[in-house]
Amino acid sequence: MPQTKPFDVHWLLAHPDAQRATSAISEPVKARCTFKPRICDVFQADYTGLTTKEQFRFEIDPEARRQLPKIINNKVQTVVKLPSPDDAFVQGYTRPRRIGIVFSGGPAPGGHNVIAGLYDAAKRANPDSRLFGFLVGPDGIIENEYVELTDDLVNAYRNLGGFTMIKTGRTKIDTADKMAAAKATITSLKLDALVVVGGDDSNTNAAFLAQELYSDSVQIIGVPKTIDGDIQVRDADGNILCAMSFGFHSAARAFASAISNLSNDSSSDIKYWHICRVMGRVASHLALEVALQTHANLTLIGEDLADYVDEQRLAAARAAESVDYTAYGMTLRHLSRVICDAIVRRAAVGKNYGIVVIPEGILEFINEIEVFIIKLNTIIAQYNATHDQDFHASFPLLEQKLDYLRHLVRDTPSGLAPNIWNARDDELFNDLPTFFQEGLLTERDSHGNFQFSQVPTEKVLLDLVKDYLKILRDQGKYKIGIHKHYYSKILSQDELDPEYFGPILFRNYGEDEYLLVKERVISLRTLKNELIQARAIGKDAPIPPVIEKIYKKSVPNFKTQSHFYGYDGRGTDPTLFDCTYTYNLGLTVFSLIANGATGQMASIRNLEHGFELWEPMGLPIAPLMRLEERKGKLTLVLEKSLVDINSPAFQVAKTYRDKWLAATSGDDQYRRPGPIRLHSDKEEDRPITLLLNAIGQGK
Ligand code: FBP
């Protein structure tokens, strides 16, 4: 082997181009850090005020009124320019403030810009104001762990993804001890305000902190964060006040970009079905946006499946003069049939490949599984409430957990509904594969949420799909269509008459472009029988090789690749939309603080429209709260929003379902959204879901 000449590595490392190329701070990162997002016109003013908007009203849960009396009467406020405020206002607005900020829950692209916006606005109002970032989520507040935010620190993270600057965590401030510790930190740091950047559970935390710290005059402001897109706020009359939490667009674009690359690969080597589970805990917003971005062949939407009615069963029951309640809602088995149907239809036109998108929370919408999740949540919560040890610590092994469940069949402890786990549950549960049992029994998060991200849902479905496809193959219903020109060409090459053999081999010869081998031909033996019966060959003659070749081509080999898109997209750098949205959220937070608000969540109205219409606001958190089952108890939390199957965006995706499945002889319809670009006038300015909903709602 020729040897390269030895060279001086130190000289190479000192070379400016080599230094640039090997620096941990890449050129795109440098460009991001210096990028300045556009700011809403109102923030051009030196001073901003708040105007109360009485026209937006909410239906208030009595429990929220009882538990959050000090902030329940908060109203919607919009941020307005104050061109010439009086001296007293200016003094209050510009006084030096001490503000704490914390990230809570999963990371979401854009979080750093919330900090940057707040930092810039606070320092602009008074350079002596000080900001503190609590480390590793709410634990930082409880344990008094923080870092002071400085120009250098903030500048190093502008427009960058992750929550790397101060990290995040999922601890809930839900006990008197934790609340007291949080209060002690806030008091020792002499904070005027605390900003909680988080999802539904974290904004719930924010509301309780606002209630608790009301008399201490510490202001608490929430910020709607979560890639799941399930924080969307409407008032009681349906007016949209917050169309989407931040981070959703970036995560969806990252997932879509990766999935669209898969569709490129898949439609090139045409041999794999890619099964893509995408994050989003319960709601299927991310899956819907990914469908709109990529035109994947099949995208399941949980909320749509929940609405499913099996008309055939209903009709059968009606004929027997009875009612079949099991006809309402989707079962796992039925869902696997839906997937198989798509696979079989594409195979029939020669496409034995494709892309399926499955939302991670789909199990929540499958009747039988949802019942298991609810029952197990209750059983685990009851165990934890009555024993000194946590359920998972007491029963670390799956077999031990299953034993505990079996014991419930015989003997229900007090505190649980009788028969909560009956023999039928036990039987059904034991039929599930081990990895799925483990998934369903997995530890709930600190807020009592089922951890969908830990369950390989796609694996469960794939097993069922594979089983059913095998049945369909044995029945001769799952076949690869053979193009008629190819068939004619290779038969003619072997000097056989395609017109003669066509009707013998195929069920649709002369009718369609893609030819389907007859259902009863499911092996070389049955093929030979078919040829003998048609007198195409004699009893002892071999199958002509070219006919055998055609038959073998028609036998599908179902090959899959499974993917999970979650943490990667959650850590992506924010899109231009999220950069701009979050920076303006940070500016909004400061306006709320400077104007004395507490128990409010910063929001930008009209995100679904163009930037010129964006309107910074404060939304009252307490009136948005509802009772939800958590850890076996009804608990007050910020209401989550699910995909509305009547929304224009969903209806568009539904209308295009068949087109995107592309079970026709034409080309696939894949859309290539491309990677996330910050510096491009071609970058889309908002999620497609928002755009379609805005157009559809007639604006
Ligand atoms: P948040 O609601 O806290 O923003 O987190 C959302 C999410 O990314 C879900 O999509 C996912 O199910 C979950 O977090 C994963 O949680 P973890 O980070 O604990 O694995």
Short mmCIF file of N, CA and C in Angstrom, two decimals, residues 373-485:
data_model
loop_
_atom_site.label_atom_id
_atom_site.label_comp_id
_atom_site.label_asym_id
_atom_site.label_seq_id
_atom_site.Cartn_x
_atom_site.Cartn_y
_atom_site.Cartn_z
N ILE A 373 -55.09 0.72 30.34
CA ILE A 373 -54.28 1.84 30.86
C ILE A 373 -54.98 2.46 32.07
N ILE A 374 -56.28 2.69 31.95
CA ILE A 374 -57.01 3.33 33.05
C ILE A 374 -57.01 2.42 34.28
N LYS A 375 -57.30 1.12 34.06
CA LYS A 375 -57.36 0.19 35.20
C LYS A 375 -55.99 0.09 35.88
N LEU A 376 -54.94 -0.03 35.07
CA LEU A 376 -53.61 -0.18 35.67
C LEU A 376 -53.17 1.10 36.37
N ASN A 377 -53.51 2.26 35.80
CA ASN A 377 -53.21 3.54 36.48
C ASN A 377 -53.83 3.53 37.87
N THR A 378 -55.10 3.11 37.93
CA THR A 378 -55.83 3.14 39.20
C THR A 378 -55.23 2.14 40.18
N ILE A 379 -54.92 0.94 39.68
CA ILE A 379 -54.38 -0.10 40.57
C ILE A 379 -53.02 0.34 41.13
N ILE A 380 -52.16 0.88 40.26
CA ILE A 380 -50.82 1.29 40.71
C ILE A 380 -50.94 2.46 41.70
N ALA A 381 -51.83 3.43 41.37
CA ALA A 381 -51.99 4.60 42.25
C ALA A 381 -52.52 4.15 43.61
N GLN A 382 -53.47 3.19 43.60
CA GLN A 382 -54.04 2.73 44.87
C GLN A 382 -52.97 2.02 45.70
N TYR A 383 -52.12 1.24 45.03
CA TYR A 383 -51.06 0.53 45.74
C TYR A 383 -50.11 1.55 46.39
N ASN A 384 -49.71 2.55 45.60
CA ASN A 384 -48.77 3.56 46.11
C ASN A 384 -49.36 4.33 47.29
N ALA A 385 -50.69 4.57 47.21
CA ALA A 385 -51.32 5.36 48.27
C ALA A 385 -51.43 4.58 49.57
N THR A 386 -51.50 3.24 49.48
CA THR A 386 -51.73 2.49 50.72
C THR A 386 -50.48 1.76 51.24
N HIS A 387 -49.39 1.78 50.46
CA HIS A 387 -48.18 1.11 50.94
C HIS A 387 -47.06 2.13 51.08
N ASP A 388 -46.08 1.74 51.85
CA ASP A 388 -44.95 2.63 52.06
C ASP A 388 -44.05 2.68 50.84
N GLN A 389 -44.12 1.61 50.05
CA GLN A 389 -43.23 1.50 48.88
C GLN A 389 -43.98 1.73 47.59
N ASP A 390 -43.22 2.18 46.61
CA ASP A 390 -43.78 2.39 45.28
C ASP A 390 -44.02 1.02 44.61
N PHE A 391 -45.10 0.94 43.82
CA PHE A 391 -45.48 -0.32 43.15
C PHE A 391 -44.30 -0.93 42.39
N HIS A 392 -43.57 -0.08 41.65
CA HIS A 392 -42.48 -0.60 40.81
C HIS A 392 -41.28 -1.03 41.66
N ALA A 393 -41.11 -0.40 42.84
CA ALA A 393 -40.03 -0.83 43.72
C ALA A 393 -40.42 -2.16 44.39
N SER A 394 -41.70 -2.31 44.73
CA SER A 394 -42.15 -3.55 45.37
C SER A 394 -42.10 -4.72 44.40
N PHE A 395 -42.45 -4.43 43.15
CA PHE A 395 -42.51 -5.52 42.15
C PHE A 395 -41.63 -5.16 40.95
N PRO A 396 -40.32 -5.26 41.11
CA PRO A 396 -39.45 -4.83 40.01
C PRO A 396 -39.57 -5.71 38.76
N LEU A 397 -39.91 -6.98 38.94
CA LEU A 397 -39.95 -7.88 37.78
C LEU A 397 -41.35 -8.01 37.22
N LEU A 398 -41.42 -8.22 35.92
CA LEU A 398 -42.73 -8.34 35.27
C LEU A 398 -43.54 -9.46 35.91
N GLU A 399 -42.90 -10.60 36.14
CA GLU A 399 -43.64 -11.75 36.70
C GLU A 399 -44.27 -11.38 38.04
N GLN A 400 -43.55 -10.58 38.85
CA GLN A 400 -44.09 -10.17 40.16
C GLN A 400 -45.30 -9.24 39.97
N LYS A 401 -45.20 -8.36 38.98
CA LYS A 401 -46.34 -7.46 38.72
C LYS A 401 -47.54 -8.29 38.28
N LEU A 402 -47.29 -9.27 37.41
CA LEU A 402 -48.40 -10.09 36.91
C LEU A 402 -49.01 -10.90 38.06
N ASP A 403 -48.16 -11.36 38.97
CA ASP A 403 -48.67 -12.10 40.15
C ASP A 403 -49.59 -11.22 40.96
N TYR A 404 -49.16 -9.95 41.14
CA TYR A 404 -49.98 -9.03 41.93
C TYR A 404 -51.35 -8.85 41.25
N LEU A 405 -51.33 -8.73 39.92
CA LEU A 405 -52.60 -8.56 39.20
C LEU A 405 -53.46 -9.81 39.36
N ARG A 406 -52.81 -10.98 39.27
CA ARG A 406 -53.58 -12.23 39.42
C ARG A 406 -54.24 -12.29 40.79
N HIS A 407 -53.51 -11.81 41.78
CA HIS A 407 -54.06 -11.85 43.13
C HIS A 407 -55.30 -10.94 43.23
N LEU A 408 -55.32 -9.87 42.41
CA LEU A 408 -56.49 -8.97 42.43
C LEU A 408 -57.75 -9.66 41.91
N VAL A 409 -57.55 -10.65 41.03
CA VAL A 409 -58.72 -11.38 40.49
C VAL A 409 -59.45 -12.07 41.63
N ARG A 410 -58.65 -12.54 42.60
CA ARG A 410 -59.26 -13.28 43.71
C ARG A 410 -59.69 -12.35 44.83
N ASP A 411 -58.95 -11.26 45.02
CA ASP A 411 -59.17 -10.48 46.23
C ASP A 411 -58.90 -8.99 45.95
N THR A 412 -59.97 -8.19 45.84
CA THR A 412 -59.78 -6.76 45.55
C THR A 412 -59.53 -6.01 46.86
N PRO A 413 -58.40 -5.32 46.99
CA PRO A 413 -58.18 -4.57 48.24
C PRO A 413 -59.16 -3.41 48.37
N SER A 414 -59.40 -2.98 49.60
CA SER A 414 -60.33 -1.86 49.78
C SER A 414 -59.72 -0.62 49.13
N GLY A 415 -60.59 0.24 48.65
CA GLY A 415 -60.10 1.44 47.96
C GLY A 415 -60.18 1.26 46.45
N LEU A 416 -60.37 0.03 46.00
CA LEU A 416 -60.51 -0.22 44.56
C LEU A 416 -61.91 -0.72 44.28
N ALA A 417 -62.43 -0.38 43.09
CA ALA A 417 -63.75 -0.87 42.72
C ALA A 417 -63.71 -2.39 42.68
N PRO A 418 -64.76 -3.08 43.20
CA PRO A 418 -64.73 -4.54 43.16
C PRO A 418 -64.57 -5.01 41.72
N ASN A 419 -63.79 -6.05 41.56
CA ASN A 419 -63.61 -6.63 40.22
C ASN A 419 -62.88 -5.73 39.24
N ILE A 420 -62.11 -4.78 39.74
CA ILE A 420 -61.42 -3.87 38.79
C ILE A 420 -60.52 -4.67 37.86
N TRP A 421 -59.94 -5.75 38.39
CA TRP A 421 -59.13 -6.64 37.55
C TRP A 421 -59.76 -8.02 37.62
N ASN A 422 -60.54 -8.36 36.61
CA ASN A 422 -61.26 -9.64 36.69
C ASN A 422 -60.58 -10.71 35.84
N ALA A 423 -61.16 -11.90 35.88
CA ALA A 423 -60.53 -13.03 35.20
C ALA A 423 -60.39 -12.76 33.70
N ARG A 424 -61.37 -12.05 33.14
CA ARG A 424 -61.33 -11.74 31.70
C ARG A 424 -60.14 -10.80 31.39
N ASP A 425 -59.96 -9.77 32.28
CA ASP A 425 -58.82 -8.86 32.09
C ASP A 425 -57.52 -9.66 32.12
N ASP A 426 -57.46 -10.55 33.10
CA ASP A 426 -56.24 -11.32 33.28
C ASP A 426 -55.94 -12.17 32.05
N GLU A 427 -57.01 -12.76 31.54
CA GLU A 427 -56.86 -13.63 30.36
C GLU A 427 -56.38 -12.80 29.16
N LEU A 428 -57.05 -11.66 28.93
CA LEU A 428 -56.68 -10.81 27.78
C LEU A 428 -55.26 -10.29 27.93
N PHE A 429 -54.92 -9.87 29.16
CA PHE A 429 -53.60 -9.29 29.41
C PHE A 429 -52.51 -10.35 29.17
N ASN A 430 -52.81 -11.59 29.60
CA ASN A 430 -51.82 -12.65 29.43
C ASN A 430 -51.61 -13.02 27.98
N ASP A 431 -52.58 -12.66 27.13
CA ASP A 431 -52.45 -12.94 25.70
C ASP A 431 -51.51 -11.96 25.00
N LEU A 432 -51.20 -10.84 25.67
CA LEU A 432 -50.36 -9.82 25.04
C LEU A 432 -48.89 -10.25 25.08
N PRO A 433 -48.11 -9.82 24.07
CA PRO A 433 -46.68 -10.17 24.13
C PRO A 433 -46.01 -9.53 25.36
N THR A 434 -44.96 -10.18 25.83
CA THR A 434 -44.31 -9.74 27.07
C THR A 434 -43.87 -8.27 27.01
N PHE A 435 -43.26 -7.88 25.87
CA PHE A 435 -42.75 -6.50 25.82
C PHE A 435 -43.90 -5.50 25.93
N PHE A 436 -45.09 -5.92 25.47
CA PHE A 436 -46.23 -5.01 25.52
C PHE A 436 -46.80 -4.97 26.95
N GLN A 437 -46.81 -6.12 27.62
CA GLN A 437 -47.24 -6.13 29.03
C GLN A 437 -46.32 -5.21 29.83
N GLU A 438 -45.01 -5.33 29.56
CA GLU A 438 -44.05 -4.49 30.28
C GLU A 438 -44.33 -3.02 30.01
N GLY A 439 -44.61 -2.71 28.75
CA GLY A 439 -44.90 -1.33 28.36
C GLY A 439 -46.11 -0.79 29.11
N LEU A 440 -47.17 -1.60 29.17
CA LEU A 440 -48.40 -1.12 29.82
C LEU A 440 -48.22 -0.97 31.32
N LEU A 441 -47.28 -1.75 31.87
CA LEU A 441 -47.06 -1.67 33.32
C LEU A 441 -45.92 -0.71 33.67
N THR A 442 -45.42 -0.02 32.66
CA THR A 442 -44.27 0.86 32.89
C THR A 442 -44.61 1.95 33.91
N GLU A 443 -43.58 2.48 34.56
CA GLU A 443 -43.78 3.49 35.59
C GLU A 443 -44.45 4.74 35.00
N ARG A 444 -45.44 5.30 35.69
CA ARG A 444 -46.07 6.55 35.23
C ARG A 444 -45.10 7.70 35.53
N ASP A 445 -45.19 8.82 34.79
CA ASP A 445 -44.28 9.93 35.10
C ASP A 445 -44.74 10.65 36.37
N SER A 446 -43.97 11.69 36.77
CA SER A 446 -44.25 12.31 38.07
C SER A 446 -45.64 12.96 38.11
N HIS A 447 -46.21 13.22 36.94
CA HIS A 447 -47.55 13.83 36.90
C HIS A 447 -48.64 12.77 36.80
N GLY A 448 -48.22 11.48 36.79
CA GLY A 448 -49.20 10.40 36.70
C GLY A 448 -49.56 10.06 35.26
N ASN A 449 -48.83 10.64 34.28
CA ASN A 449 -49.12 10.34 32.88
C ASN A 449 -48.57 8.99 32.49
N PHE A 450 -49.32 8.28 31.64
CA PHE A 450 -48.81 7.05 31.06
C PHE A 450 -47.70 7.42 30.08
N GLN A 451 -46.57 6.69 30.14
CA GLN A 451 -45.41 7.09 29.30
C GLN A 451 -45.45 6.37 27.95
N PHE A 452 -46.24 6.95 27.05
CA PHE A 452 -46.41 6.32 25.74
C PHE A 452 -45.09 6.16 24.99
N SER A 453 -44.16 7.10 25.25
CA SER A 453 -42.90 7.05 24.49
C SER A 453 -42.13 5.76 24.81
N GLN A 454 -42.46 5.13 25.93
CA GLN A 454 -41.71 3.92 26.33
C GLN A 454 -42.31 2.63 25.74
N VAL A 455 -43.42 2.75 25.04
CA VAL A 455 -44.08 1.53 24.54
C VAL A 455 -43.87 1.41 23.02
N PRO A 456 -43.27 0.32 22.59
CA PRO A 456 -43.05 0.17 21.13
C PRO A 456 -44.34 -0.23 20.41
N THR A 457 -45.25 0.73 20.33
CA THR A 457 -46.57 0.47 19.76
C THR A 457 -46.48 -0.13 18.36
N GLU A 458 -45.50 0.39 17.59
CA GLU A 458 -45.40 -0.07 16.20
C GLU A 458 -45.10 -1.57 16.15
N LYS A 459 -44.40 -2.06 17.19
CA LYS A 459 -44.03 -3.47 17.22
C LYS A 459 -45.28 -4.32 17.45
N VAL A 460 -46.13 -3.82 18.36
CA VAL A 460 -47.38 -4.55 18.66
C VAL A 460 -48.20 -4.66 17.39
N LEU A 461 -48.35 -3.52 16.72
CA LEU A 461 -49.18 -3.51 15.52
C LEU A 461 -48.54 -4.36 14.42
N LEU A 462 -47.23 -4.25 14.31
CA LEU A 462 -46.54 -4.99 13.24
C LEU A 462 -46.72 -6.49 13.38
N ASP A 463 -46.67 -6.97 14.64
CA ASP A 463 -46.86 -8.41 14.84
C ASP A 463 -48.22 -8.84 14.33
N LEU A 464 -49.24 -8.02 14.67
CA LEU A 464 -50.60 -8.36 14.22
C LEU A 464 -50.70 -8.27 12.70
N VAL A 465 -50.06 -7.22 12.14
CA VAL A 465 -50.11 -7.03 10.69
C VAL A 465 -49.46 -8.23 9.98
N LYS A 466 -48.30 -8.65 10.50
CA LYS A 466 -47.60 -9.77 9.85
C LYS A 466 -48.46 -11.03 9.88
N ASP A 467 -49.10 -11.27 11.05
CA ASP A 467 -49.95 -12.47 11.16
C ASP A 467 -51.07 -12.43 10.14
N TYR A 468 -51.70 -11.27 10.02
CA TYR A 468 -52.87 -11.19 9.15
C TYR A 468 -52.45 -11.22 7.67
N LEU A 469 -51.31 -10.61 7.38
CA LEU A 469 -50.84 -10.66 5.98
C LEU A 469 -50.55 -12.09 5.56
N LYS A 470 -50.08 -12.88 6.52
CA LYS A 470 -49.78 -14.28 6.20
C LYS A 470 -51.10 -14.98 5.84
N ILE A 471 -52.13 -14.68 6.62
CA ILE A 471 -53.44 -15.29 6.32
C ILE A 471 -53.88 -14.87 4.91
N LEU A 472 -53.75 -13.56 4.65
CA LEU A 472 -54.19 -13.06 3.34
C LEU A 472 -53.36 -13.67 2.20
N ARG A 473 -52.08 -13.89 2.49
CA ARG A 473 -51.24 -14.50 1.45
C ARG A 473 -51.67 -15.94 1.20
N ASP A 474 -51.95 -16.65 2.31
CA ASP A 474 -52.39 -18.05 2.16
C ASP A 474 -53.73 -18.13 1.44
N GLN A 475 -54.53 -17.07 1.61
CA GLN A 475 -55.83 -17.06 0.92
C GLN A 475 -55.69 -16.55 -0.52
N GLY A 476 -54.49 -16.17 -0.89
CA GLY A 476 -54.24 -15.69 -2.25
C GLY A 476 -54.73 -14.26 -2.48
N LYS A 477 -55.00 -13.53 -1.38
CA LYS A 477 -55.54 -12.18 -1.56
C LYS A 477 -54.44 -11.11 -1.56
N TYR A 478 -53.28 -11.49 -1.07
CA TYR A 478 -52.17 -10.54 -0.99
C TYR A 478 -51.14 -10.94 -2.04
N LYS A 479 -51.12 -10.19 -3.12
CA LYS A 479 -50.24 -10.54 -4.25
C LYS A 479 -49.61 -9.27 -4.79
N ILE A 480 -48.45 -9.42 -5.38
CA ILE A 480 -47.84 -8.28 -6.06
C ILE A 480 -48.38 -8.26 -7.50
N GLY A 481 -48.90 -7.11 -7.90
CA GLY A 481 -49.38 -6.97 -9.28
C GLY A 481 -48.20 -6.98 -10.25
N ILE A 482 -48.39 -7.62 -11.39
CA ILE A 482 -47.32 -7.69 -12.40
C ILE A 482 -47.72 -6.77 -13.56
N HIS A 483 -46.82 -5.90 -13.94
CA HIS A 483 -47.19 -4.97 -15.01
C HIS A 483 -47.41 -5.74 -16.32
N LYS A 484 -48.49 -5.36 -17.04
CA LYS A 484 -48.86 -6.14 -18.23
C LYS A 484 -47.77 -6.13 -19.31
N HIS A 485 -47.04 -5.00 -19.44
CA HIS A 485 -46.00 -4.94 -20.47
C HIS A 485 -44.84 -5.89 -20.14
#
